[in-house]
Coordinates of C-alpha atoms and ligand atoms in Angstrom, one line a residue:
X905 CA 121.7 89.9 144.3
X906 CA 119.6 93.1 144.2
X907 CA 118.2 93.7 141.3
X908 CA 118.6 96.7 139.1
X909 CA 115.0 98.6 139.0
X910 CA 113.7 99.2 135.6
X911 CA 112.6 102.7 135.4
X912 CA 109.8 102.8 132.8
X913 CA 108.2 106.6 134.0
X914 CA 111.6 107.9 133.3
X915 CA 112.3 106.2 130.3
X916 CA 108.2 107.1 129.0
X917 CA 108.8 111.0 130.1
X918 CA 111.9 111.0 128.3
X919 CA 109.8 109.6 125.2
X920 CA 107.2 112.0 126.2
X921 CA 109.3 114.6 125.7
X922 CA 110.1 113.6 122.2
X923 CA 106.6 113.6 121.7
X924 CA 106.0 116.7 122.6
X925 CA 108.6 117.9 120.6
X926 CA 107.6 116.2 117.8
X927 CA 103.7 117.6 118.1
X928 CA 105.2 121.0 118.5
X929 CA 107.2 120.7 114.8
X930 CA 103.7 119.3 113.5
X931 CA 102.2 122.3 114.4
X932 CA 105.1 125.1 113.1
X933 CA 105.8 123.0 109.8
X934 CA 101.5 122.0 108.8
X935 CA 100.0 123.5 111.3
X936 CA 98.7 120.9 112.5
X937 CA 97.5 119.6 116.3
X938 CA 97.8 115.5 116.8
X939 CA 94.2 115.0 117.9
X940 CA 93.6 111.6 119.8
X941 CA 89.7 110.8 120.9
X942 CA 89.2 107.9 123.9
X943 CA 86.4 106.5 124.1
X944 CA 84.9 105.5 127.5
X945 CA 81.4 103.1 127.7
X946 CA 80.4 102.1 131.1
X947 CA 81.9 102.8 134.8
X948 CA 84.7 100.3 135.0
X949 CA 86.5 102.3 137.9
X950 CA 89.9 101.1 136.3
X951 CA 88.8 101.9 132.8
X952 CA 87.9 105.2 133.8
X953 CA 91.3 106.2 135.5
X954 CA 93.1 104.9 132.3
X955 CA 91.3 107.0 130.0
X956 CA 91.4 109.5 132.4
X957 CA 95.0 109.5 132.1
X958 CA 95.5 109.3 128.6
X959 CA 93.2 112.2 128.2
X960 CA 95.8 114.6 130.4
X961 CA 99.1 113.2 129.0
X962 CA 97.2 113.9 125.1
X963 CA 96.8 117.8 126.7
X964 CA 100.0 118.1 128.2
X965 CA 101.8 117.1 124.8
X966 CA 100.6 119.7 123.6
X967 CA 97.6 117.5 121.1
X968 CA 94.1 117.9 120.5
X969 CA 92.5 115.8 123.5
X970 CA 88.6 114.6 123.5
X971 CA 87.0 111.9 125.8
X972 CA 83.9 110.5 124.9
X973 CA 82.4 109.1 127.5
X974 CA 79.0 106.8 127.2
X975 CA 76.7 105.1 129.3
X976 CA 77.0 101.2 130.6
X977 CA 73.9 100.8 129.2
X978 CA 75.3 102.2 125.6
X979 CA 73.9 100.2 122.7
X980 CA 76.4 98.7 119.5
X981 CA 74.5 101.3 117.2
X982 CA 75.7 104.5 119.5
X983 CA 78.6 103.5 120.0
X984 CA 79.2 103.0 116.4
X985 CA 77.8 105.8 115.5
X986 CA 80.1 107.7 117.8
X987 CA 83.4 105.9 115.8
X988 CA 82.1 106.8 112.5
X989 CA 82.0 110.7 113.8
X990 CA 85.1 110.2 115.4
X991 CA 87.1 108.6 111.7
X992 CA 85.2 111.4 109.6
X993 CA 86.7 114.2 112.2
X994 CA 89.6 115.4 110.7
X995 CA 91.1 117.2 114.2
X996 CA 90.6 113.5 115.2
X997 CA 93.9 111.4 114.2
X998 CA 94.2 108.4 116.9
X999 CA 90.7 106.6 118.2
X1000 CA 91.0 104.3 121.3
X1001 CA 88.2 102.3 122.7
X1002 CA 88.8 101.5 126.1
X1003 CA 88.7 97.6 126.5
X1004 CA 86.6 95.9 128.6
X1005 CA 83.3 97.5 127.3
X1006 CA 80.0 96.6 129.1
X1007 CA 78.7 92.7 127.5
X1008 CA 75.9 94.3 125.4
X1009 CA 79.0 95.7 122.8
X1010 CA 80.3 93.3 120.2
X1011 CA 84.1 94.3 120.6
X1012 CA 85.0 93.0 117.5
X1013 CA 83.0 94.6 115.3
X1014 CA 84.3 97.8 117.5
X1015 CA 87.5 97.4 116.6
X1016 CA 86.6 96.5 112.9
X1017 CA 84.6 99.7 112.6
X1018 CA 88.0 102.4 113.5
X1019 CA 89.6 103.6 110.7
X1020 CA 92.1 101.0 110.6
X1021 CA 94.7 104.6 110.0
X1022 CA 93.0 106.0 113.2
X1023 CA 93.7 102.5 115.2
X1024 CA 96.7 103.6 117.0
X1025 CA 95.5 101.1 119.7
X1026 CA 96.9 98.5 116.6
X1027 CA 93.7 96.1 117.5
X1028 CA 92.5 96.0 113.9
X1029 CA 93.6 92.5 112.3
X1030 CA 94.8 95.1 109.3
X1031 CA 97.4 96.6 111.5
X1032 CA 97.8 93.2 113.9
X1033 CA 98.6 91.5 110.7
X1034 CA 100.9 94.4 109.3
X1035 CA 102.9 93.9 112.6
X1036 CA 103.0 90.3 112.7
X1037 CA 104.6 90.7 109.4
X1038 CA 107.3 93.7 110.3
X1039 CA 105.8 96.6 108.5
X1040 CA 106.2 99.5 110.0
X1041 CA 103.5 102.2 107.9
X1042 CA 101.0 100.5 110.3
X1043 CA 101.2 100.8 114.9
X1044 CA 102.5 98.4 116.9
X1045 CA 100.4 98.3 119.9
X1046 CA 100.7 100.2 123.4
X1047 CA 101.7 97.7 125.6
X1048 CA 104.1 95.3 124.1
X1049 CA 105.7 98.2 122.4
X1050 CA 106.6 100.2 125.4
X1051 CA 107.9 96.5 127.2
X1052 CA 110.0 96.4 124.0
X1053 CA 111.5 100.3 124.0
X1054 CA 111.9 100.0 127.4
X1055 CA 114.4 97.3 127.4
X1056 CA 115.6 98.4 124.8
X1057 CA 116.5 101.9 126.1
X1058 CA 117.4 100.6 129.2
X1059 CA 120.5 98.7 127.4
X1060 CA 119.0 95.0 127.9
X1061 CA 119.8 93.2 124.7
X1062 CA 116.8 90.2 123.8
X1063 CA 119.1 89.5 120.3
X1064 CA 119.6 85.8 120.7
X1065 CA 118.2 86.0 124.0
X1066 CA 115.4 83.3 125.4
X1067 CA 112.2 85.4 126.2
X1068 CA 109.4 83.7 127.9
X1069 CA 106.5 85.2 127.7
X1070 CA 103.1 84.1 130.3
X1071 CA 99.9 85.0 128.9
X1072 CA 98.6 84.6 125.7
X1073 CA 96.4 87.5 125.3
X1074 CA 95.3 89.4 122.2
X1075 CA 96.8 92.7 123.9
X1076 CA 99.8 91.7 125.6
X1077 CA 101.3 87.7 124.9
X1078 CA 100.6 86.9 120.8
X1079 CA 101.6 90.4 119.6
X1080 CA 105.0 90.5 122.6
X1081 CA 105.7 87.2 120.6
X1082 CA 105.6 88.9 117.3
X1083 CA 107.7 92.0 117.8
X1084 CA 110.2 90.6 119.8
X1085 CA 110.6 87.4 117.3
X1086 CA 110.8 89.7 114.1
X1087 CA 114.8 90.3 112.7
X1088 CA 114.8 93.7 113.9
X1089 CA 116.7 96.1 116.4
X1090 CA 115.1 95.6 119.7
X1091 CA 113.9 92.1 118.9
X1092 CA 115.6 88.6 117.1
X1093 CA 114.6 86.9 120.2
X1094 CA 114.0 83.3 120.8
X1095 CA 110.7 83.6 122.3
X1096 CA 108.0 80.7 124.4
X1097 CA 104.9 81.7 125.2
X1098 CA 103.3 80.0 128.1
X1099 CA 99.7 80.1 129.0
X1100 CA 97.5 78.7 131.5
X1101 CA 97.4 75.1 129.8
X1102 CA 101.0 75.1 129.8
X1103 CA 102.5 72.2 131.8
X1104 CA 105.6 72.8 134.0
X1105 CA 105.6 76.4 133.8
X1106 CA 107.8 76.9 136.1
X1107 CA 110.4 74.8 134.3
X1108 CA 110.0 77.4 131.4
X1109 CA 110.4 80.2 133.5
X1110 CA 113.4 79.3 134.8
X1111 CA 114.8 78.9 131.1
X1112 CA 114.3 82.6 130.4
X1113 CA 116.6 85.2 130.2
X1114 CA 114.2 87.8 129.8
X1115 CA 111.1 86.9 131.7
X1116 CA 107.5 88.7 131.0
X1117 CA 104.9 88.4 133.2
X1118 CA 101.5 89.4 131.7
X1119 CA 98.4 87.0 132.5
X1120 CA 97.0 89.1 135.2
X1121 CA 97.6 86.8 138.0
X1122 CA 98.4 89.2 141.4
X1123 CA 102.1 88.2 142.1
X1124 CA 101.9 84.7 140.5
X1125 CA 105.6 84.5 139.1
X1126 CA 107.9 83.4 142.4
X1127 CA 111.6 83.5 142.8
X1128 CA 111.9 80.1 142.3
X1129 CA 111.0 80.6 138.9
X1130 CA 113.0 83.4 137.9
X1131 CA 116.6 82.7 136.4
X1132 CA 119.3 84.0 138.8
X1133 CA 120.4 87.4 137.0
X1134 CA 117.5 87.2 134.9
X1135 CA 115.4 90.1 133.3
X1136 CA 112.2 89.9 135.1
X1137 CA 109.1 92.7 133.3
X1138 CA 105.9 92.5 135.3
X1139 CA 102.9 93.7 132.7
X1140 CA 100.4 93.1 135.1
X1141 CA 98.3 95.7 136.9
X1142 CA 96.0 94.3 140.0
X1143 CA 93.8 95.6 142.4
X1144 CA 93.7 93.3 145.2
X1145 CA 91.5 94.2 148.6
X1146 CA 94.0 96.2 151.6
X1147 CA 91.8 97.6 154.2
X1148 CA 95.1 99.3 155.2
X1149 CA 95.0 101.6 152.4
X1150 CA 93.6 104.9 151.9
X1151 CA 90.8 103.6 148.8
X1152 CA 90.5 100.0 150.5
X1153 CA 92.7 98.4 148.0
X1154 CA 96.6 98.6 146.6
X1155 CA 98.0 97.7 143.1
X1156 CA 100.1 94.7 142.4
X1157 CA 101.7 93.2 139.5
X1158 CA 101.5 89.8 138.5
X1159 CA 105.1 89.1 140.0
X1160 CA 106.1 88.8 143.9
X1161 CA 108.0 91.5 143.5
X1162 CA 110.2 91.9 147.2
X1163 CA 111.7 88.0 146.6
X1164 CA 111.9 88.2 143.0
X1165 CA 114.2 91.3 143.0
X1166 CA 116.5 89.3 145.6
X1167 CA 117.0 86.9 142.5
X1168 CA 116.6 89.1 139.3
X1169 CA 119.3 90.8 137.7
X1170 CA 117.1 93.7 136.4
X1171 CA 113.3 94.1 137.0
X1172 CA 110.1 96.2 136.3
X1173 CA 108.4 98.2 139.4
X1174 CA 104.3 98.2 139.7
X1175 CA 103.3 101.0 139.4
X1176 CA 106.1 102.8 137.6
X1177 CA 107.1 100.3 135.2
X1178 CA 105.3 99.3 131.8
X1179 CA 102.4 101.3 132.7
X1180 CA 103.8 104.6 132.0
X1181 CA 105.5 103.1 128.7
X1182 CA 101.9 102.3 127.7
X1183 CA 100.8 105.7 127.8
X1184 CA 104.3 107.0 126.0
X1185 CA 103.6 104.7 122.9
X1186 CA 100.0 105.7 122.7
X1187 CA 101.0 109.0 122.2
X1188 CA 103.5 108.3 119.9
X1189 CA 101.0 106.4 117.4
X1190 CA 98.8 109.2 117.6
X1191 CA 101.7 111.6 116.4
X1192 CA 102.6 109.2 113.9
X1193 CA 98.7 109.0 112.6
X1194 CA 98.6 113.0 112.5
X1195 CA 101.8 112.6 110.4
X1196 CA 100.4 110.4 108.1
X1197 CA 97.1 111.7 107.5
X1198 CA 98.0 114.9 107.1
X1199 CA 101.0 114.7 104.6
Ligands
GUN1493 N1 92.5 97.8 128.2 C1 93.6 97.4 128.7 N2 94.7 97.7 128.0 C2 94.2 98.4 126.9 C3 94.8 99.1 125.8 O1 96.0 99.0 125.6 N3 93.9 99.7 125.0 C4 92.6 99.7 125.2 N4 91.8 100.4 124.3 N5 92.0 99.2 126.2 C5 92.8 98.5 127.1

């Protein structure tokens, strides 16, 4: 079996493009511009091209786009300062911090201090504990969002399904298992997590119809543990060393992709797959915000 490629930069431009449209009825009915700020403290080389590229997708929707970008050795009390300009500007809708900052910053109280209406990241426990609950007047966040549209456009049903998730993070694993478990379109999913402490993992794997891959492991998940004709979505993004290329190093996901695609029935390229779907649903939250705040 070959499987069928997931295509999640056409699926985010088409969601894009709904943004856009969107922003441009904001502006014509309120006259209003979604504004979204990121925020940028220290020279994490991957950081930096992330909020790089959120910055230029903000612009090219047509939104009011500002990067703030600080120094590594940033204190707490700047950067906080900078979030409280940042809630109080009202061309400002959507504030993103990009995560990791440099050890000196106390992330949670970061994340505490965005206007929890401004948090279209959804890493305040006010709008984490809104989603875990299935309201939607709060965000759902970036990443599990877009794996869950993207299946979801791309006609893969997870209603009654067996998800297995691998990775427990605070970004990815815990809120994956909370949208995809609520009784919802696009979720009533049976779902496992898995984590590094789980025992036969593998085992679990093979159990899953839908199988996510998102601890950050460079091509971890194998074909032998992928269901034959199973929905394989690789979340992970990793740099690993290739003097053959160009920068010195090449991206990988956190599955092997080449053998699992000879089992999978559907899968998720790196790049090309959730990562674009990331950045479509980070822009959506930040058109939703400007709605909200300005009705
Ligand atoms: N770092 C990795 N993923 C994310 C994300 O979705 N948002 C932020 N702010 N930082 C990240």
């Amino acid at each position: 079996m070959t499987a069928r490629i997931l295509d999640g930069k056409a699926v985010a431009e088409t969601i894009n493009r709904e943004t856009a449209v969107g922003a441009a009825t904001l502006m014509r009915e309120r006259g209003v511009r979604p504004g979204l700020a990121v925020v940028l403290v220290g020279e994490n080389p991957a950081s930096r091209v992330y909020v790089n590229t959120k910055e230029k997708k903000a612009a090219e929707l047509g939104f009011h786009s500002v990067k703030v970008e600080l120094p590594k050795e940033c204190t707490q009390d700047r950067l906080l300062a900078e979030i409280a300009k940042l809630n109080a500007d009202p061309l400002v809708h959507g504030i993103l911090v990009q995560s990791p900052p440099p050890p000196q910053i106390d992330e949670r109280a970061v994340v505490l201090a965005i206007d929890p209406r401004k948090d279209v990241d959804c890493f305040h426990p006010f709008n984490v504990g809104k989603m875990l609950i299935g309201d939607r007047d709060g965000f759902f966040p970036c990443t599990p969002w877009g794996v869950v549209v993207l299946l979801q456009r791309s006609g893969i049903e997870v209603a009654g399904k067996h998800v297995v998730v691998i990775g427990r993070s605070n970004i990815v694993g815990k809120p994956l298992l909370a949208l995809l478990v609520q009784k919802a379109a696009g979720a009533d999913a049976t779902v496992t997590v898995c984590h590094s402490r789980t025992p036969d993992l593998a085992e679990h794997c093979r159990r899953a119809d839908v199988l996510i891959a998102a601890m950050g492991r460079p091509e971890f998940v194998k074909a032998e543990m992928v269901k034959p004709g199973a929905t394989v979505v690789d979340v992970g993004i990793n740099r690993v060393t290739d003097p053959a290329a160009k920068n010195g190093y090449r991206l990988v996901g956190d599955v092997a992709f080449a053998e699992v695609a000879a089992v999978a029935g559907a899968i998720t390229p790196v790049p090309g797959g959730v990562g674009p779907m990331t950045i479509a649903m980070l822009m959506r939250n930040a058109l939703d915000a400007c709605r909200r705040l300005t009705e």
